[in-house]
Amino acid sequence: MVSSLNFALKSDEEQTAIIYQFQNFLNSLDFSLEIVVQSRRLNITGYLDKLKDLERAQENELLKMQTAEYQKFVRDLIAGGAIMSKTFFVVVPFTLVEIPGMPTDKKKGSTTEPTEEQFQRAKSQLWQRMEFVALGLRRCGLQCVPLNTSEMIELFWSQYHPEEAEVGYYPEIPPEILE
């Protein structure tokens, strides 16, 4: 997952520096990347429920009215248009074909199961690629965080079940999958 920056608020010199740094980063890659932008309708039901609880608990009548008006303002703002959150991801691919010495099944045109040593080497190379990408993006002013298993499951779930994800529903993940 990659942070964002407000490019439009940067000075002309800063914008030029960011563009050149990003260009240098892209030119330094010897593998492909995929940049994914996920837009989701923001679910603020919990926030509105919390405001309603605050309104009920408020003893000062003026503050109670202001809290109610603020709730109405937020509801009207949301009704006027969808409030979206954007999340940015950089996908760093790695295929079994890239593993040195990986045997292939010539009849099927696919690779066979890698040995533990080949798998560990591939995993190490993938982590090196991810660190290289993170360093290049840091030079552009962006921060990167690799996703863990549950975060990846949530990401894929939300891609294929956007309505459920919008209201905050995610399936229970068995603990053995997360290991």
mmCIF file of C-alpha atoms in Angstrom:
data_model
loop_
_atom_site.group_PDB
_atom_site.id
_atom_site.type_symbol
_atom_site.label_atom_id
_atom_site.label_comp_id
_atom_site.label_asym_id
_atom_site.label_seq_id
_atom_site.Cartn_x
_atom_site.Cartn_y
_atom_site.Cartn_z
ATOM 1 C CA MET A 1 0.000 0.000 0.000
ATOM 2 C CA VAL A 2 1.339 3.437 -0.916
ATOM 3 C CA SER A 3 0.574 6.814 0.619
ATOM 4 C CA SER A 4 -0.481 9.760 -1.499
ATOM 5 C CA LEU A 5 0.599 13.370 -1.696
ATOM 6 C CA ASN A 6 -1.225 16.462 -2.806
ATOM 7 C CA PHE A 7 0.775 17.273 -5.923
ATOM 8 C CA ALA A 8 -1.302 20.377 -6.725
ATOM 9 C CA LEU A 9 -0.294 22.039 -3.435
ATOM 10 C CA LYS A 10 3.429 21.696 -4.200
ATOM 11 C CA SER A 11 5.443 24.569 -5.656
ATOM 12 C CA ASP A 12 6.529 24.381 -9.302
ATOM 13 C CA GLU A 13 10.065 23.438 -8.237
ATOM 14 C CA GLU A 14 8.778 20.672 -5.946
ATOM 15 C CA GLN A 15 6.481 19.337 -8.671
ATOM 16 C CA THR A 16 9.354 19.248 -11.170
ATOM 17 C CA ALA A 17 11.608 17.474 -8.662
ATOM 18 C CA ILE A 18 8.907 14.869 -7.931
ATOM 19 C CA ILE A 19 8.311 14.257 -11.646
ATOM 20 C CA TYR A 20 12.024 13.790 -12.351
ATOM 21 C CA GLN A 21 12.452 11.535 -9.328
ATOM 22 C CA PHE A 22 9.482 9.393 -10.407
ATOM 23 C CA GLN A 23 10.863 9.265 -13.957
ATOM 24 C CA ASN A 24 14.252 8.128 -12.609
ATOM 25 C CA PHE A 25 12.520 5.505 -10.469
ATOM 26 C CA LEU A 26 10.575 4.098 -13.426
ATOM 27 C CA ASN A 27 13.693 4.064 -15.618
ATOM 28 C CA SER A 28 15.604 2.142 -12.938
ATOM 29 C CA LEU A 29 13.173 -0.785 -12.937
ATOM 30 C CA ASP A 30 14.086 -4.016 -14.701
ATOM 31 C CA PHE A 31 10.699 -5.605 -13.968
ATOM 32 C CA SER A 32 7.105 -4.526 -14.508
ATOM 33 C CA LEU A 33 4.858 -2.888 -11.924
ATOM 34 C CA GLU A 34 1.153 -2.370 -11.644
ATOM 35 C CA ILE A 35 -0.315 0.693 -9.964
ATOM 36 C CA VAL A 36 -3.826 0.130 -8.596
ATOM 37 C CA VAL A 37 -6.129 2.858 -7.314
ATOM 38 C CA GLN A 38 -9.062 1.595 -5.279
ATOM 39 C CA SER A 39 -11.972 3.994 -4.821
ATOM 40 C CA ARG A 40 -14.502 3.104 -2.153
ATOM 41 C CA ARG A 41 -17.556 4.873 -0.912
ATOM 42 C CA LEU A 42 -16.709 6.008 2.604
ATOM 43 C CA ASN A 43 -18.819 4.360 5.280
ATOM 44 C CA ILE A 44 -19.392 6.815 8.113
ATOM 45 C CA THR A 45 -22.304 5.028 9.775
ATOM 46 C CA GLY A 46 -20.218 4.425 12.893
ATOM 47 C CA TYR A 47 -19.273 8.107 13.036
ATOM 48 C CA LEU A 48 -22.922 9.186 12.742
ATOM 49 C CA ASP A 49 -23.925 6.684 15.451
ATOM 50 C CA LYS A 50 -21.242 8.106 17.742
ATOM 51 C CA LEU A 51 -22.538 11.643 17.121
ATOM 52 C CA LYS A 52 -26.074 10.508 17.964
ATOM 53 C CA ASP A 53 -24.807 8.997 21.242
ATOM 54 C CA LEU A 54 -22.951 12.234 22.036
ATOM 55 C CA GLU A 55 -26.119 14.221 21.377
ATOM 56 C CA ARG A 56 -28.142 12.025 23.757
ATOM 57 C CA ALA A 57 -25.472 12.232 26.472
ATOM 58 C CA GLN A 58 -25.099 16.010 26.153
ATOM 59 C CA GLU A 59 -26.543 17.893 29.115
ATOM 60 C CA ASN A 60 -26.079 21.407 27.739
ATOM 61 C CA GLU A 61 -29.102 22.157 25.518
ATOM 62 C CA LEU A 62 -27.144 24.484 23.183
ATOM 63 C CA LEU A 63 -24.429 21.866 22.594
ATOM 64 C CA LYS A 64 -27.121 19.232 22.064
ATOM 65 C CA MET A 65 -28.688 21.399 19.312
ATOM 66 C CA GLN A 66 -25.279 22.059 17.706
ATOM 67 C CA THR A 67 -24.499 18.339 17.671
ATOM 68 C CA ALA A 68 -27.860 17.631 15.995
ATOM 69 C CA GLU A 69 -27.228 20.356 13.405
ATOM 70 C CA TYR A 70 -23.757 18.971 12.726
ATOM 71 C CA GLN A 71 -25.249 15.496 12.163
ATOM 72 C CA LYS A 72 -27.727 16.997 9.696
ATOM 73 C CA PHE A 73 -24.895 18.833 7.929
ATOM 74 C CA VAL A 74 -22.880 15.623 7.541
ATOM 75 C CA ARG A 75 -25.936 13.673 6.281
ATOM 76 C CA ASP A 76 -26.738 16.424 3.755
ATOM 77 C CA LEU A 77 -23.114 16.497 2.625
ATOM 78 C CA ILE A 78 -23.151 12.753 2.002
ATOM 79 C CA ALA A 79 -26.556 12.878 0.281
ATOM 80 C CA GLY A 80 -25.226 15.528 -2.126
ATOM 81 C CA GLY A 81 -22.587 13.209 -3.483
ATOM 82 C CA ALA A 82 -20.680 10.103 -2.649
ATOM 83 C CA ILE A 83 -17.785 10.638 -0.283
ATOM 84 C CA MET A 84 -15.011 8.418 -1.582
ATOM 85 C CA SER A 85 -11.780 7.194 -0.090
ATOM 86 C CA LYS A 86 -8.902 6.335 -2.382
ATOM 87 C CA THR A 87 -6.242 3.785 -1.583
ATOM 88 C CA PHE A 88 -3.147 3.287 -3.700
ATOM 89 C CA PHE A 89 -1.278 0.035 -4.244
ATOM 90 C CA VAL A 90 1.792 -0.957 -6.202
ATOM 91 C CA VAL A 91 1.735 -4.591 -7.278
ATOM 92 C CA VAL A 92 5.203 -6.097 -7.532
ATOM 93 C CA PRO A 93 4.872 -9.262 -9.647
ATOM 94 C CA PHE A 94 7.016 -12.355 -9.535
ATOM 95 C CA THR A 95 6.458 -15.563 -11.483
ATOM 96 C CA LEU A 96 7.833 -19.050 -11.049
ATOM 97 C CA VAL A 97 9.462 -18.780 -14.487
ATOM 98 C CA GLU A 98 11.818 -16.181 -13.000
ATOM 99 C CA ILE A 99 13.292 -18.712 -10.550
ATOM 100 C CA PRO A 100 16.710 -19.806 -11.830
ATOM 101 C CA GLY A 101 16.786 -23.546 -12.502
ATOM 102 C CA MET A 102 13.023 -23.918 -12.207
ATOM 103 C CA PRO A 103 12.028 -27.067 -14.166
ATOM 104 C CA THR A 104 9.128 -26.694 -16.594
ATOM 105 C CA ASP A 105 6.628 -29.213 -17.908
ATOM 106 C CA LYS A 106 7.157 -28.950 -21.653
ATOM 107 C CA LYS A 107 3.914 -30.816 -22.475
ATOM 108 C CA LYS A 108 1.720 -28.418 -20.483
ATOM 109 C CA GLY A 109 3.938 -25.371 -20.960
ATOM 110 C CA SER A 110 3.893 -24.664 -17.229
ATOM 111 C CA THR A 111 6.339 -24.840 -14.365
ATOM 112 C CA THR A 112 6.385 -27.640 -11.840
ATOM 113 C CA GLU A 113 6.207 -27.272 -8.070
ATOM 114 C CA PRO A 114 9.296 -25.408 -6.755
ATOM 115 C CA THR A 115 11.521 -26.960 -4.116
ATOM 116 C CA GLU A 116 11.679 -25.325 -0.675
ATOM 117 C CA GLU A 117 15.073 -23.821 -1.587
ATOM 118 C CA GLN A 118 13.717 -22.377 -4.853
ATOM 119 C CA PHE A 119 10.672 -21.020 -3.050
ATOM 120 C CA GLN A 120 12.816 -19.313 -0.392
ATOM 121 C CA ARG A 121 15.081 -17.835 -3.085
ATOM 122 C CA ALA A 122 12.033 -16.526 -4.987
ATOM 123 C CA LYS A 123 10.582 -15.088 -1.774
ATOM 124 C CA SER A 124 13.883 -13.343 -1.042
ATOM 125 C CA GLN A 125 14.006 -11.889 -4.565
ATOM 126 C CA LEU A 126 10.429 -10.652 -4.254
ATOM 127 C CA TRP A 127 11.254 -8.913 -0.938
ATOM 128 C CA GLN A 128 14.293 -7.309 -2.614
ATOM 129 C CA ARG A 129 12.068 -6.001 -5.394
ATOM 130 C CA MET A 130 9.562 -4.651 -2.877
ATOM 131 C CA GLU A 131 12.333 -2.877 -0.936
ATOM 132 C CA PHE A 132 13.704 -1.412 -4.180
ATOM 133 C CA VAL A 133 10.228 -0.113 -5.102
ATOM 134 C CA ALA A 134 9.685 1.295 -1.594
ATOM 135 C CA LEU A 135 13.032 3.112 -1.731
ATOM 136 C CA GLY A 136 12.266 4.581 -5.158
ATOM 137 C CA LEU A 137 8.840 5.776 -4.042
ATOM 138 C CA ARG A 138 10.250 7.196 -0.789
ATOM 139 C CA ARG A 139 12.521 9.384 -2.918
ATOM 140 C CA CYS A 140 9.323 10.762 -4.490
ATOM 141 C CA GLY A 141 7.897 11.587 -1.055
ATOM 142 C CA LEU A 142 5.654 8.514 -0.771
ATOM 143 C CA GLN A 143 5.560 5.888 1.971
ATOM 144 C CA CYS A 144 5.000 2.176 1.312
ATOM 145 C CA VAL A 145 3.829 -0.632 3.566
ATOM 146 C CA PRO A 146 3.676 -4.271 2.456
ATOM 147 C CA LEU A 147 0.310 -5.907 3.060
ATOM 148 C CA ASN A 148 0.043 -8.923 5.346
ATOM 149 C CA THR A 149 -2.170 -11.929 4.602
ATOM 150 C CA SER A 150 -5.338 -10.602 6.250
ATOM 151 C CA GLU A 151 -4.941 -7.201 4.540
ATOM 152 C CA MET A 152 -4.549 -8.915 1.160
ATOM 153 C CA ILE A 153 -7.646 -11.042 1.800
ATOM 154 C CA GLU A 154 -9.568 -7.879 2.724
ATOM 155 C CA LEU A 155 -8.329 -6.129 -0.430
ATOM 156 C CA PHE A 156 -9.380 -8.992 -2.719
ATOM 157 C CA TRP A 157 -12.675 -9.427 -0.868
ATOM 158 C CA SER A 158 -13.525 -5.746 -1.292
ATOM 159 C CA GLN A 159 -12.676 -5.905 -5.008
ATOM 160 C CA TYR A 160 -15.181 -8.704 -5.618
ATOM 161 C CA HIS A 161 -17.781 -7.740 -2.970
ATOM 162 C CA PRO A 162 -17.873 -3.915 -2.981
ATOM 163 C CA GLU A 163 -21.378 -3.591 -1.491
ATOM 164 C CA GLU A 164 -20.522 -5.726 1.535
ATOM 165 C CA ALA A 165 -17.143 -4.013 2.000
ATOM 166 C CA GLU A 166 -18.823 -0.602 1.823
ATOM 167 C CA VAL A 167 -20.851 -1.333 4.946
ATOM 168 C CA GLY A 168 -17.864 -2.862 6.716
ATOM 169 C CA TYR A 169 -18.698 -6.551 6.319
ATOM 170 C CA TYR A 170 -15.732 -8.862 5.811
ATOM 171 C CA PRO A 171 -15.816 -12.645 6.182
ATOM 172 C CA GLU A 172 -14.272 -14.348 9.196
ATOM 173 C CA ILE A 173 -10.743 -15.470 8.305
ATOM 174 C CA PRO A 174 -9.745 -18.828 9.823
ATOM 175 C CA PRO A 175 -6.570 -18.461 11.939
ATOM 176 C CA GLU A 176 -4.730 -21.215 10.051
ATOM 177 C CA ILE A 177 -4.877 -19.136 6.856
ATOM 178 C CA LEU A 178 -3.193 -16.200 8.575
ATOM 179 C CA GLU A 179 -0.180 -18.269 9.646
#
